[in-house]
Amino acid sequence: MGNKEKAKERRENRLQQIRVLRTIPYSDHQRWWSKETVAVVTGGNRGIGFEICRQLATHGLTVILTSRDASAGVESIKVLKEDGLDLIHHQLDIGDSSSINQFVNWLQENYGGLDILVNNAGVNFNLGSDNSVENACKVVETNYYGTKSMIEAMIPLLKPSTVGAHIVNVSSRLGRLNGRRNRISNVALRDKLSDVESLSEELIDNTLSTFLQQVEDGSWTSGGWPQNYTDYSLSKLAVNAFTRLRARKLSERPVDRKVCINCYCPGWVKTALTGYAGNNTVEEGADTGVWLALLSDQTTTGKFFAERREINF
C-alpha cells in the first residue's frame, strides 16, 4: 500500500471514529449552554456555515445565521424551519465596516451580546488546478481582513462565562506554515510567522501587503509563495497567525472574561467553494467547528484543529 492509500485509509478511519462520536449525546456535565446561549455564524446561508448553524441549533442554542445576501439567508432560514429548527437571520457583509457596525448595534440591542462566534464567511475563486490571482485582493480582504474585523467588533460583546466565550475561525491546511507541500519557501519569514512570542499584526499585514504588491507588479510567481491556490492559502495562513496572536492577548483577561479562540480545517468538503469536488460531506466538514464551539475547556485556545485533533500550524 502506497503513502497516498495509507493516508486515505487513516483519514477514513478517523472520519468513521467521528461519525461514532457524533451519535453520543453530550452529558449534563458537558452541556454548559442553553437556549439563552447566542451563537453567531458568518456566511451561514450555504455549505459548511449552513451546516454549522443547523448543528448548533439542534443542540438547542439560539443561532443567528448571517449572510451577505439577505434573500439567500432568508431562504436558508425557511429550509431549516421545515426541519423544525428556529433560527434568526441578519444580513452581514464582513467586508463592509458599516454592515458590521449595523450588526453590532442590532445584536447588542436585541440579545445583549453573544457567547459564540463562528467566522465561516470566505471566498475562493480557483478550482481544480487553477491558480489565478486575478481576485487576490478580494480573497485577502474577505478571508483575512473581514474575519479580523469581525473578531475585533465582537470581542466587546462576548458575554462573561465560567467556560469562556468561544471564537472559531474556519481555516484550511493550505495555510499551514510548515506543511510538506504548499508552504512559503522563505525560511526566515516562516520562522518569524511561526514564533508566537514575536508574532505581530504588523508582520501578518506586511506579509500580505508584499504579496498583493507583487500581484500588482506581476512578480508574485517568483515570490516564494504557496504554489496551490496562492491567494486563498495566504489568506488562511494569515487567519491562522492572527488566531494565535489574538489568543495570546486574550489569555491575559480575568477568568470570568476568558475568550477561547481557535481555528480548524474542515477538510476538502463538497461545497460551492470546492466546486462540489471534495471528499468530505458538509456534516463532516462542520463537525470540528461545532465541537470547538461547544468545548468547556478554557485552556484550549490558540490552536489549530482538523477532525477533532490538534494539528501543527
JSON list of N, CA and C in Angstrom, two decimals, residues 10-24 307-309:
[
{"chain": "A", "resi": 10, "resn": "ARG", "atom": "N", "xyz": [-6.17, 6.22, 6.77]},
{"chain": "A", "resi": 10, "resn": "ARG", "atom": "CA", "xyz": [-6.14, 6.87, 8.08]},
{"chain": "A", "resi": 10, "resn": "ARG", "atom": "C", "xyz": [-7.26, 7.91, 8.19]},
{"chain": "A", "resi": 11, "resn": "ARG", "atom": "N", "xyz": [-7.45, 8.68, 7.11]},
{"chain": "A", "resi": 11, "resn": "ARG", "atom": "CA", "xyz": [-8.49, 9.70, 7.11]},
{"chain": "A", "resi": 11, "resn": "ARG", "atom": "C", "xyz": [-9.87, 9.06, 7.25]},
{"chain": "A", "resi": 12, "resn": "GLU", "atom": "N", "xyz": [-10.09, 8.00, 6.51]},
{"chain": "A", "resi": 12, "resn": "GLU", "atom": "CA", "xyz": [-11.39, 7.33, 6.57]},
{"chain": "A", "resi": 12, "resn": "GLU", "atom": "C", "xyz": [-11.65, 6.73, 7.95]},
{"chain": "A", "resi": 13, "resn": "ASN", "atom": "N", "xyz": [-10.60, 6.18, 8.55]},
{"chain": "A", "resi": 13, "resn": "ASN", "atom": "CA", "xyz": [-10.74, 5.62, 9.90]},
{"chain": "A", "resi": 13, "resn": "ASN", "atom": "C", "xyz": [-11.09, 6.70, 10.90]},
{"chain": "A", "resi": 14, "resn": "ARG", "atom": "N", "xyz": [-10.44, 7.86, 10.76]},
{"chain": "A", "resi": 14, "resn": "ARG", "atom": "CA", "xyz": [-10.71, 8.96, 11.69]},
{"chain": "A", "resi": 14, "resn": "ARG", "atom": "C", "xyz": [-12.12, 9.50, 11.49]},
{"chain": "A", "resi": 15, "resn": "LEU", "atom": "N", "xyz": [-12.54, 9.64, 10.25]},
{"chain": "A", "resi": 15, "resn": "LEU", "atom": "CA", "xyz": [-13.89, 10.12, 9.99]},
{"chain": "A", "resi": 15, "resn": "LEU", "atom": "C", "xyz": [-14.94, 9.15, 10.53]},
{"chain": "A", "resi": 16, "resn": "GLN", "atom": "N", "xyz": [-14.64, 7.86, 10.45]},
{"chain": "A", "resi": 16, "resn": "GLN", "atom": "CA", "xyz": [-15.55, 6.86, 10.99]},
{"chain": "A", "resi": 16, "resn": "GLN", "atom": "C", "xyz": [-15.64, 7.01, 12.52]},
{"chain": "A", "resi": 17, "resn": "GLN", "atom": "N", "xyz": [-14.50, 7.28, 13.16]},
{"chain": "A", "resi": 17, "resn": "GLN", "atom": "CA", "xyz": [-14.50, 7.50, 14.61]},
{"chain": "A", "resi": 17, "resn": "GLN", "atom": "C", "xyz": [-15.37, 8.70, 14.97]},
{"chain": "A", "resi": 18, "resn": "ILE", "atom": "N", "xyz": [-15.26, 9.76, 14.16]},
{"chain": "A", "resi": 18, "resn": "ILE", "atom": "CA", "xyz": [-16.03, 10.98, 14.43]},
{"chain": "A", "resi": 18, "resn": "ILE", "atom": "C", "xyz": [-17.51, 10.73, 14.21]},
{"chain": "A", "resi": 19, "resn": "ARG", "atom": "N", "xyz": [-17.85, 9.94, 13.21]},
{"chain": "A", "resi": 19, "resn": "ARG", "atom": "CA", "xyz": [-19.27, 9.60, 12.99]},
{"chain": "A", "resi": 19, "resn": "ARG", "atom": "C", "xyz": [-19.85, 8.92, 14.23]},
{"chain": "A", "resi": 20, "resn": "VAL", "atom": "N", "xyz": [-19.04, 8.06, 14.85]},
{"chain": "A", "resi": 20, "resn": "VAL", "atom": "CA", "xyz": [-19.49, 7.39, 16.08]},
{"chain": "A", "resi": 20, "resn": "VAL", "atom": "C", "xyz": [-19.62, 8.41, 17.21]},
{"chain": "A", "resi": 21, "resn": "LEU", "atom": "N", "xyz": [-18.62, 9.29, 17.35]},
{"chain": "A", "resi": 21, "resn": "LEU", "atom": "CA", "xyz": [-18.67, 10.29, 18.41]},
{"chain": "A", "resi": 21, "resn": "LEU", "atom": "C", "xyz": [-19.89, 11.20, 18.29]},
{"chain": "A", "resi": 22, "resn": "ARG", "atom": "N", "xyz": [-20.27, 11.50, 17.06]},
{"chain": "A", "resi": 22, "resn": "ARG", "atom": "CA", "xyz": [-21.42, 12.38, 16.84]},
{"chain": "A", "resi": 22, "resn": "ARG", "atom": "C", "xyz": [-22.73, 11.75, 17.27]},
{"chain": "A", "resi": 23, "resn": "THR", "atom": "N", "xyz": [-22.77, 10.44, 17.38]},
{"chain": "A", "resi": 23, "resn": "THR", "atom": "CA", "xyz": [-24.00, 9.76, 17.82]},
{"chain": "A", "resi": 23, "resn": "THR", "atom": "C", "xyz": [-24.12, 9.75, 19.35]},
{"chain": "A", "resi": 24, "resn": "ILE", "atom": "N", "xyz": [-23.04, 10.11, 20.05]},
{"chain": "A", "resi": 24, "resn": "ILE", "atom": "CA", "xyz": [-23.06, 10.10, 21.51]},
{"chain": "A", "resi": 24, "resn": "ILE", "atom": "C", "xyz": [-23.52, 11.46, 22.01]},
{"chain": "A", "resi": 307, "resn": "GLU", "atom": "N", "xyz": [-10.47, 17.35, 12.17]},
{"chain": "A", "resi": 307, "resn": "GLU", "atom": "CA", "xyz": [-11.06, 16.09, 12.61]},
{"chain": "A", "resi": 307, "resn": "GLU", "atom": "C", "xyz": [-10.94, 15.89, 14.12]},
{"chain": "A", "resi": 308, "resn": "ARG", "atom": "N", "xyz": [-11.23, 16.95, 14.86]},
{"chain": "A", "resi": 308, "resn": "ARG", "atom": "CA", "xyz": [-11.23, 16.96, 16.33]},
{"chain": "A", "resi": 308, "resn": "ARG", "atom": "C", "xyz": [-9.86, 16.69, 16.95]},
{"chain": "A", "resi": 309, "resn": "ARG", "atom": "N", "xyz": [-8.80, 16.84, 16.18]},
{"chain": "A", "resi": 309, "resn": "ARG", "atom": "CA", "xyz": [-7.45, 16.67, 16.69]},
{"chain": "A", "resi": 309, "resn": "ARG", "atom": "C", "xyz": [-6.61, 17.90, 16.41]}
]
